[in-house]
Coordinates of C-alpha atoms in Angstrom, one line a residue:
M235 CA 33.2 1.7 70.6
A236 CA 37.1 1.0 70.5
L237 CA 39.5 3.2 69.0
S238 CA 40.3 0.3 67.0
R239 CA 37.0 1.9 64.9
L240 CA 38.9 5.1 64.5
A241 CA 41.9 3.2 62.9
R242 CA 39.5 2.0 60.6
V243 CA 37.5 5.3 59.7
R244 CA 40.9 6.5 58.4
S245 CA 41.8 4.1 56.7
S246 CA 11.6 20.0 22.6
F247 CA 11.4 22.8 24.0
A248 CA 11.7 26.8 24.1
K249 CA 15.8 27.6 23.9
P250 CA 17.0 29.4 27.1
H251 CA 17.0 33.4 26.8
L252 CA 20.9 34.1 27.3
T253 CA 22.6 37.2 29.1
V254 CA 25.8 37.5 28.3
P255 CA 27.6 40.4 30.3
I256 CA 31.0 39.8 29.5
R257 CA 32.4 36.7 26.7
P258 CA 35.7 35.5 27.1
R259 CA 37.4 34.2 24.7
A260 CA 37.4 30.4 24.6
H261 CA 41.3 28.9 24.9
M262 CA 42.2 25.6 23.3
S263 CA 45.3 23.6 23.5
G264 CA 46.4 21.3 20.9
A265 CA 44.1 20.3 17.9
G266 CA 40.4 20.6 19.2
S267 CA 41.9 19.2 22.8
R268 CA 40.0 20.1 26.2
Q269 CA 41.3 21.1 29.5
L270 CA 39.5 20.0 32.5
N271 CA 41.3 22.6 35.0
L272 CA 39.3 22.4 38.2
E273 CA 41.3 20.8 40.7
P274 CA 39.8 22.6 44.3
Y275 CA 37.0 21.1 46.1
I276 CA 35.8 25.3 46.2
V277 CA 36.4 27.0 43.1
T278 CA 36.1 30.7 42.3
P279 CA 33.6 32.7 39.8
K280 CA 36.7 33.0 37.8
D281 CA 38.0 29.5 37.9
L282 CA 34.8 28.5 36.7
S283 CA 34.4 30.9 34.0
A284 CA 38.4 29.8 32.6
A285 CA 37.0 26.0 32.9
L286 CA 33.7 26.4 30.4
T287 CA 35.5 28.4 28.5
K288 CA 38.5 25.8 27.9
N289 CA 36.0 23.2 27.8
V290 CA 33.5 24.0 25.2
P291 CA 30.8 20.7 24.8
T292 CA 29.7 19.6 21.0
K293 CA 27.1 17.1 20.5
I294 CA 29.9 14.3 18.9
S295 CA 31.9 14.5 21.2
T296 CA 32.2 12.2 24.3
A297 CA 35.2 13.8 25.9
P298 CA 34.7 14.6 29.9
R299 CA 32.6 17.9 30.3
V300 CA 32.6 20.9 32.6
I301 CA 28.8 20.8 33.8
P302 CA 27.2 23.8 36.2
L303 CA 24.7 22.1 38.7
C304 CA 22.1 23.8 40.1
A305 CA 21.0 22.6 43.8
A306 CA 18.6 25.8 44.3
W307 CA 16.6 24.9 47.4
F308 CA 14.2 26.8 49.4
L309 CA 12.5 25.7 52.9
P310 CA 8.7 24.7 52.5
N311 CA 8.0 27.8 54.1
D312 CA 9.8 30.2 52.5
P313 CA 7.5 33.5 53.6
Q314 CA 8.3 34.6 49.7
G315 CA 7.2 31.4 48.5
R316 CA 10.1 30.3 46.0
T317 CA 11.3 27.2 44.8
G318 CA 14.3 26.3 44.1
R319 CA 13.4 25.2 39.9
R320 CA 11.6 29.1 39.6
V321 CA 14.5 31.0 40.2
F322 CA 16.8 28.0 38.4
E323 CA 14.7 29.1 35.5
E324 CA 14.9 32.7 36.0
K325 CA 18.1 33.1 36.4
R326 CA 21.1 29.9 35.7
I327 CA 24.6 29.6 34.5
P328 CA 24.5 29.1 30.8
S329 CA 24.3 25.1 30.2
A330 CA 23.8 24.4 33.8
R331 CA 21.4 21.2 34.9
F332 CA 18.8 21.2 38.4
F333 CA 19.0 18.8 40.9
D334 CA 16.0 18.8 43.1
L335 CA 16.6 18.0 46.3
D336 CA 12.9 17.2 46.8
A337 CA 13.4 15.3 44.1
V338 CA 16.5 12.6 44.6
K339 CA 15.9 11.5 48.0
D340 CA 14.4 8.1 49.6
H341 CA 10.8 9.1 49.5
G342 CA 10.0 5.8 51.5
S343 CA 11.7 7.7 54.4
P344 CA 9.8 9.6 56.5
Y345 CA 12.3 12.1 56.9
P346 CA 12.8 14.9 54.4
H347 CA 16.0 14.5 52.9
M348 CA 17.6 10.8 53.1
L349 CA 19.8 9.8 50.6
P350 CA 18.5 7.8 47.6
S351 CA 18.9 4.5 46.7
A352 CA 22.3 3.4 44.1
D353 CA 19.5 3.7 41.2
G354 CA 17.3 6.6 42.2
F355 CA 20.9 8.0 42.0
A356 CA 22.3 7.0 38.6
K357 CA 18.4 7.7 37.2
A358 CA 18.5 11.4 38.6
M359 CA 21.9 11.9 36.9
Q360 CA 20.7 10.1 33.4
E361 CA 17.6 12.5 33.5
I362 CA 19.8 15.4 33.8
G363 CA 22.6 14.1 31.2
I364 CA 25.3 13.9 33.6
R365 CA 27.6 11.3 32.9
K366 CA 30.4 9.4 35.2
D367 CA 33.2 11.2 33.9
D368 CA 31.8 14.9 34.4
E369 CA 33.6 17.7 36.4
V370 CA 30.5 18.8 38.0
V371 CA 30.3 22.0 40.4
V372 CA 27.9 22.7 41.7
Y373 CA 26.4 26.2 42.8
D374 CA 23.1 27.5 45.1
T375 CA 21.0 30.6 44.6
Q376 CA 22.1 34.1 44.1
E377 CA 19.3 35.0 46.6
L378 CA 20.7 32.4 49.5
G379 CA 24.3 32.4 49.0
I380 CA 25.9 29.4 50.6
F381 CA 23.1 26.6 51.2
S382 CA 22.3 23.7 49.7
A383 CA 24.9 22.9 47.1
P384 CA 27.2 21.4 49.6
R385 CA 24.7 19.1 50.5
V386 CA 24.2 18.0 46.7
A387 CA 27.9 18.0 46.2
W388 CA 28.5 15.5 49.4
T389 CA 25.6 13.4 47.3
L390 CA 27.8 13.2 44.6
K391 CA 30.9 12.2 46.8
V392 CA 29.3 9.3 49.0
F393 CA 28.2 7.7 45.1
G394 CA 31.9 8.2 44.0
H395 CA 31.2 10.7 41.7
Q396 CA 35.4 11.3 41.4
G397 CA 34.6 15.0 40.1
V398 CA 32.8 17.3 42.0
H399 CA 32.9 21.0 42.9
I400 CA 31.5 23.5 44.4
L401 CA 31.4 27.7 43.3
N402 CA 31.6 30.3 45.9
N403 CA 29.4 31.1 44.8
F404 CA 26.9 31.9 42.5
R405 CA 25.6 35.3 43.9
L406 CA 29.8 36.7 43.6
W407 CA 29.2 35.1 39.7
V408 CA 26.5 37.8 39.1
E409 CA 27.8 40.5 41.1
Q410 CA 31.5 40.2 38.6
G411 CA 29.3 39.9 35.6
Y412 CA 30.0 36.0 34.3
P413 CA 26.8 35.5 32.3
T414 CA 23.6 34.0 33.2
E415 CA 20.5 32.9 30.9
S416 CA 17.0 31.9 31.5
G417 CA 14.4 29.0 30.5
K418 CA 12.3 26.3 31.4
V419 CA 14.1 23.2 32.8
E420 CA 13.6 20.7 30.0
A421 CA 15.7 23.1 27.2
V422 CA 19.3 22.6 29.0
V423 CA 19.4 18.5 28.4
E424 CA 19.4 17.2 24.6
E425 CA 19.1 13.5 25.9
P426 CA 19.7 11.5 29.1
S427 CA 22.8 9.9 30.0
H428 CA 24.4 7.4 30.6
Y429 CA 25.1 6.7 34.0
P430 CA 26.1 3.4 35.6
A431 CA 24.4 2.0 39.6
P432 CA 27.1 3.3 41.8
T433 CA 28.3 2.3 45.1
L434 CA 27.6 3.8 48.3
D435 CA 30.4 4.7 50.2
A436 CA 28.7 4.0 53.2
A437 CA 32.3 5.4 55.4
K438 CA 30.9 8.9 54.8
V439 CA 27.8 8.5 56.4
V440 CA 26.4 8.3 59.7
D441 CA 22.8 5.8 60.8
F442 CA 20.7 6.1 63.5
P443 CA 22.1 3.3 65.3
G444 CA 25.3 4.8 64.8
M445 CA 24.8 7.9 65.4
K446 CA 22.9 6.6 69.0
E447 CA 26.2 5.1 70.1
I448 CA 28.2 7.9 69.7
A449 CA 25.3 9.7 71.8
Q450 CA 25.3 6.9 74.6
D451 CA 29.3 7.0 74.4
H452 CA 29.6 10.3 75.2
G453 CA 32.0 10.9 78.1
K454 CA 33.1 7.6 79.0
E455 CA 36.7 5.8 78.8
G456 CA 38.1 4.5 76.3
S457 CA 35.5 5.6 73.2
E458 CA 36.0 7.5 70.3
A459 CA 35.1 10.9 71.6
V460 CA 33.0 11.2 68.1
Q461 CA 33.1 15.3 68.3
V462 CA 29.6 16.1 66.6
L463 CA 29.2 19.5 64.7
D464 CA 26.0 20.8 64.7
A465 CA 24.8 23.4 62.1
R466 CA 21.6 24.7 63.0
S467 CA 21.3 28.7 65.2
S468 CA 22.2 28.6 68.9
G469 CA 18.8 28.9 70.1
R470 CA 17.6 25.7 68.5
W471 CA 21.0 23.8 69.4
A472 CA 20.4 25.0 72.9
G473 CA 16.5 24.5 72.9
T474 CA 15.9 27.8 73.8
D475 CA 14.2 28.5 70.4
P476 CA 11.7 26.4 68.7
E477 CA 12.7 24.5 65.8
P478 CA 10.7 25.4 62.6
R479 CA 9.0 21.8 62.0
P480 CA 5.5 21.7 64.6
G481 CA 6.1 19.2 67.8
L482 CA 9.7 18.7 67.5
S483 CA 11.5 19.4 70.2
S484 CA 14.5 21.8 70.5
G485 CA 18.2 21.0 72.0
H486 CA 21.2 19.3 71.1
M487 CA 23.2 15.8 71.4
P488 CA 24.8 14.8 74.7
G489 CA 28.5 16.8 73.2
S490 CA 27.5 18.4 70.0
I491 CA 29.1 21.4 69.8
S492 CA 27.3 24.7 68.2
V493 CA 28.6 25.8 64.8
P494 CA 26.0 27.3 63.1
V495 CA 25.9 27.7 59.5
S496 CA 25.7 31.3 59.6
E497 CA 29.4 31.9 61.6
L498 CA 31.2 30.0 58.3
L499 CA 29.8 32.5 55.5
H500 CA 30.3 35.6 54.4
P501 CA 27.6 38.2 55.9
D502 CA 27.7 40.6 52.9
T503 CA 28.1 37.8 50.2
G504 CA 27.1 34.4 51.7
A505 CA 30.2 32.7 50.4
L506 CA 32.2 30.8 52.7
L507 CA 35.3 32.4 54.2
P508 CA 38.4 32.0 53.2
G509 CA 40.3 28.7 55.0
E510 CA 42.5 30.2 57.4
E511 CA 39.1 32.5 59.0
L512 CA 37.6 28.9 59.1
R513 CA 40.4 27.3 60.8
R514 CA 40.8 29.8 63.6
L515 CA 36.9 29.6 64.0
F516 CA 36.6 25.5 64.6
Q517 CA 39.5 25.8 66.7
S518 CA 37.6 29.0 69.0
K519 CA 34.7 26.3 69.3
G520 CA 37.0 23.9 70.9
V521 CA 37.3 21.3 67.8
D522 CA 40.0 18.4 67.9
P523 CA 41.5 18.3 64.4
E524 CA 42.7 14.5 65.9
R525 CA 39.1 13.2 66.7
P526 CA 36.6 12.2 64.1
I527 CA 33.6 14.7 63.3
V528 CA 30.0 13.8 62.4
S529 CA 28.2 17.0 60.9
S530 CA 24.5 17.4 61.6
C531 CA 21.7 20.1 61.2
G532 CA 18.2 20.3 60.9
T533 CA 17.6 17.7 58.2
G534 CA 21.2 16.9 56.7
V535 CA 20.7 19.9 54.6
T536 CA 23.4 22.0 56.2
A537 CA 25.6 19.7 57.8
A538 CA 27.3 19.3 54.7
V539 CA 28.6 23.3 54.7
V540 CA 30.4 22.6 58.0
D541 CA 31.9 19.3 56.2
A542 CA 32.6 21.6 53.3
A543 CA 34.1 24.0 55.7
L544 CA 35.7 21.8 57.3
G545 CA 37.8 20.5 53.7
E546 CA 38.4 24.0 52.6
A547 CA 40.2 24.5 55.9
G548 CA 42.4 21.7 56.1
Y549 CA 41.1 21.0 59.1
G550 CA 40.9 17.1 60.5
H551 CA 41.2 14.1 58.5
A552 CA 39.0 14.0 55.3
E553 CA 38.7 10.1 56.1
A554 CA 37.9 10.7 59.7
R555 CA 34.4 13.7 58.7
R556 CA 31.2 11.4 58.4
L557 CA 27.7 13.3 58.1
Y558 CA 24.0 12.3 60.0
D559 CA 21.9 11.5 57.3
G560 CA 18.5 12.1 59.2
S561 CA 20.1 14.4 61.6
W562 CA 17.7 16.9 63.8
T563 CA 14.7 15.8 62.2
E564 CA 15.1 12.6 63.1
W565 CA 17.2 12.6 66.1
A566 CA 14.2 14.0 67.3
Q567 CA 11.5 12.3 66.2
R568 CA 13.3 8.4 67.2
V569 CA 14.7 9.2 71.4
T570 CA 13.4 11.9 74.2
E571 CA 15.2 14.7 77.1
A572 CA 14.0 11.2 79.4
D573 CA 16.7 9.1 77.8
G574 CA 19.2 11.8 78.2
L575 CA 20.0 11.7 74.5
I576 CA 18.2 15.3 74.3
R577 CA 20.2 18.4 76.1
K578 CA 19.3 21.8 76.5
E579 CA 21.1 24.6 78.2
N580 CA 19.6 26.5 81.5

């Protein structure tokens, strides 16, 4: 892989039940005008509350809206049998929509959460009533803290949606007394939207051939020296703990760096750590901000947490960050330890 490549990389349902501990006054500017004031990628509950009260949607308005988007998702083997849809219906931000990670994906792939087609993505956006110019704030569950929301936010960005943010986080939203509601998923979408088929930004994604090339080039003189950051637990990365999927080898890609997602989050709130703390953590791991970075994990979900943390820390170049879509589940099924492409710590 030539160094020039680095230059290119840079170049009719029941109404929901509403619980309202606080109801801030809406602020309007001018004759009924609405203000979209969300700028950072990572936003606080206070930021989102202010944006929602300043931008109250109406049925006749075609102006851009602020839409909370719940990305709740639990592992298939969740010990309590929880599902994203269930917790969304039990408690959510008022008027939030639900993005089902297990439904919006490439159903033809043998791997769990591969990106959907452009048409599939557009259809999903239409069905949940999101328009191309909406400001979307993606959030996780109260139970888990930051987990799957960054993957959904990253998916929107990959398909060219401009106004995308991540709430940090729903647990704090609830604890700080902001309003919630409950009710069926179908109650929040009055009618489908128009959402044109987008174009995938392939520069943000690494596929298996690209990942294999990176791994085979590791340590070679003149290679890009791409850094792979692995969000799985340190034991799975080292090969000392098993993978949750039966028959799948644990271990890591040549040269990858272990960055367990738990280290990026506050232990009590599950919120993403402040940017300066994240910056120190990446520095302590030996991550070079001047070199390209690929984030990986088990199925491509928490790899997006690493990517979001890099952005919040201002660490590295945004145009030189990518995510390995298939992540370890694909990798460990397509290479072997005998190939030298699965490494374990002694």
